[in-house]
Amino acid sequence: MAPGAVTARYASQNDSGAWLASNDAPDNLPYTYRLSNPCIVNDQNTGACQGTDFRDCVAPPGRAVQDLVIEERRLVLADGRTIDNFAVPPGTAPGTQVGPWISVARACIDVTALNPPPSPGEVFRYFKELPLPKLTTKQQPPGNALSGLPVIFFTDSPTTQDFTVNIRGFTVTIAARATGFTWHTGDGTDLTSSGPGAAYPNQTVTHDYRSGSYTASLTTTWGATFRVNGGASAAVPGTTTTDGPAVTFTVLQAHAVLTNPYD
Amino acid sequence: MPAEARTKDAAGAEAFVRYYIALINRTSQVMDAKPLRDFSQNCRDCMRIARDAEQDAAAGYHYSGGELKITNSGRPLMKGSTAEIAFIADQAALTVTDKAGKPVKGLAFPRYPSLSSGAALSWDPSRNAWIMTTLTLG
């Protein structure tokens, strides 16, 4: 069995053109089927799949629908011949696969009946629905700020979280981590950072304001890796975002101060 | 490539498949997979064989045994510029050894007799030759 492939006794299209794979097949079936990830079929250099190689297929709840390449291979029938009289080496027994695999199509195929492990795309659909943390915005100075003195932004909310979900009987652990931070300053400016920022004196995210009242918040971008039944870790092919609660503060016209303004 | 493998007919298609199998056997001896790439296109299993050989060569490994032999075949199915053929192959037992000549753990394989196999070819007019587009062993 070639790596990255799963066999199915039967694959067919319904009247709408949708593909369905199963291991229930009519008797004396003329073909057997192999379903492979397109990147494994096409890649000639590394033989490895990237998360971005997978197209997202629409799947009804509880169904596994994957972007796959369908290949078929002739079977020797009970009369010793193949469906199209393709020449079989003498003595080949009925039921034997003969000849090369033949590419049929690349399509979104319902493979639920094959009960395959969740694909990265399927895990991504679950990932997008997880109750990921909504990170809070902290600003310094606390309370009112002063114009002319940059406001520091950071979050001390957890930037990683693990989840365990059941996908069609498979235990899938998803390790989510914040990969991007977009700080909505409230004056029309958005700042981005790759980290959660830090409090004074180690600040990394700051913004200068004119005097006024502002509402700031943080949008967090989340990525993740996943394991199926404790197996090898793989990347979830995509990200999602959460919006944290807003904080409102006033920036006052600066006056002379005698103490550390960030206390 | 032998002349008999350069004809765009059933005999040429069968001769080419036998030639390609000989190239695989040669790759196992000299650890050079370039000919497998040169005479194939979009052939997933050809690339897998080539890649494995190249990775093993880079690790200083050598192959002992593993020769493929076509023992029987069906008449090629010709469709314009393509051909398909079914064949039976025996693969000899294979041992992979390291630079010191010691067997590499986990890389010893038994003999596989009577592998029901197949190949799909495409005629390349620019080279006046067949190229392998699908190789199925077992």
CSV table of C-alpha atoms in Angstrom, one decimal, chain A residues 6-100:
chain,number,residue,atom,x,y,z
A,6,VAL,CA,-6.6,4.4,1.8
A,7,THR,CA,-8.4,1.6,-0.1
A,8,ALA,CA,-12.1,1.6,-0.6
A,9,ARG,CA,-13.9,-1.3,-2.2
A,10,TYR,CA,-16.3,1.0,-3.9
A,11,ALA,CA,-16.5,4.6,-5.0
A,12,SER,CA,-19.5,6.1,-6.9
A,13,GLN,CA,-21.1,9.3,-7.8
A,14,ASN,CA,-24.7,10.1,-7.0
A,15,ASP,CA,-27.1,11.9,-9.4
A,16,SER,CA,-25.8,15.2,-8.1
A,17,GLY,CA,-22.2,14.2,-9.0
A,18,ALA,CA,-21.1,13.9,-5.3
A,19,TRP,CA,-18.6,11.1,-4.7
A,20,LEU,CA,-19.2,8.5,-1.9
A,21,ALA,CA,-16.7,5.9,-0.9
A,22,SER,CA,-17.5,2.7,1.1
A,23,ASN,CA,-16.4,-0.9,1.7
A,24,ASP,CA,-19.8,-2.2,0.8
A,25,ALA,CA,-19.6,-3.2,-2.9
A,26,PRO,CA,-21.7,-5.1,-5.4
A,27,ASP,CA,-20.6,-8.7,-6.1
A,28,ASN,CA,-18.2,-9.2,-9.0
A,29,LEU,CA,-17.1,-5.6,-8.9
A,30,PRO,CA,-14.8,-4.8,-11.8
A,31,TYR,CA,-12.6,-2.3,-9.9
A,32,THR,CA,-11.1,-1.6,-6.5
A,33,TYR,CA,-10.4,2.0,-5.5
A,34,ARG,CA,-7.6,3.9,-3.8
A,35,LEU,CA,-8.1,7.4,-2.3
A,36,SER,CA,-5.0,9.5,-1.9
A,37,ASN,CA,-4.2,13.0,-0.7
A,38,PRO,CA,-3.5,15.1,-3.8
A,39,CYS,CA,-0.2,16.4,-2.7
A,40,ILE,CA,1.2,12.9,-2.3
A,41,VAL,CA,0.0,12.1,-5.8
A,42,ASN,CA,1.4,15.2,-7.3
A,43,ASP,CA,4.6,16.0,-5.4
A,44,GLN,CA,7.6,14.6,-7.1
A,45,ASN,CA,10.3,16.2,-4.9
A,46,THR,CA,9.7,15.7,-1.2
A,47,GLY,CA,6.7,13.4,-1.1
A,48,ALA,CA,5.4,15.4,1.8
A,49,CYS,CA,2.1,17.2,2.3
A,50,GLN,CA,1.9,20.7,3.6
A,51,GLY,CA,-1.2,21.8,5.5
A,52,THR,CA,-1.9,24.2,2.7
A,53,ASP,CA,-2.2,21.4,0.2
A,54,PHE,CA,-5.6,20.4,1.5
A,55,ARG,CA,-8.7,22.0,0.1
A,56,ASP,CA,-11.6,22.5,2.5
A,57,CYS,CA,-14.6,20.4,1.6
A,58,VAL,CA,-18.1,21.2,2.8
A,59,ALA,CA,-19.2,18.4,5.2
A,60,PRO,CA,-22.6,17.9,6.8
A,61,PRO,CA,-22.3,17.4,10.6
A,62,GLY,CA,-20.9,14.0,11.5
A,63,ARG,CA,-19.7,13.3,7.9
A,64,ALA,CA,-16.1,13.1,6.8
A,65,VAL,CA,-15.6,14.6,3.4
A,66,GLN,CA,-12.1,15.0,2.1
A,67,ASP,CA,-10.3,16.4,-0.9
A,68,LEU,CA,-8.8,13.2,-2.5
A,69,VAL,CA,-7.7,11.8,-5.7
A,70,ILE,CA,-9.7,8.7,-6.7
A,71,GLU,CA,-7.8,5.9,-8.5
A,72,GLU,CA,-9.2,2.6,-9.7
A,73,ARG,CA,-7.6,-0.7,-10.5
A,74,ARG,CA,-9.1,-3.5,-12.4
A,75,LEU,CA,-10.1,-6.8,-10.7
A,76,VAL,CA,-10.0,-10.1,-12.4
A,77,LEU,CA,-13.7,-11.2,-12.6
A,78,ALA,CA,-15.1,-14.7,-12.0
A,79,ASP,CA,-14.7,-15.6,-15.6
A,80,GLY,CA,-11.0,-14.8,-15.5
A,81,ARG,CA,-11.3,-11.6,-17.6
A,82,THR,CA,-11.4,-7.9,-16.7
A,83,ILE,CA,-14.3,-5.5,-17.4
A,84,ASP,CA,-12.7,-4.2,-20.5
A,85,ASN,CA,-10.9,-7.3,-21.5
A,86,PHE,CA,-7.6,-5.8,-20.5
A,87,ALA,CA,-5.1,-8.6,-21.0
A,88,VAL,CA,-4.4,-10.5,-17.8
A,89,PRO,CA,-1.2,-12.5,-17.3
A,90,PRO,CA,-2.2,-16.2,-17.6
A,91,GLY,CA,-3.1,-18.0,-14.4
A,92,THR,CA,-4.1,-14.8,-12.5
A,93,ALA,CA,-6.9,-15.8,-10.1
A,94,PRO,CA,-10.3,-14.1,-10.0
A,95,GLY,CA,-10.4,-11.2,-7.5
A,96,THR,CA,-6.8,-10.3,-8.1
A,97,GLN,CA,-5.9,-6.7,-8.8
A,98,VAL,CA,-4.2,-6.3,-12.1
A,99,GLY,CA,-2.6,-3.6,-14.1
A,100,PRO,CA,-1.7,-0.1,-13.0
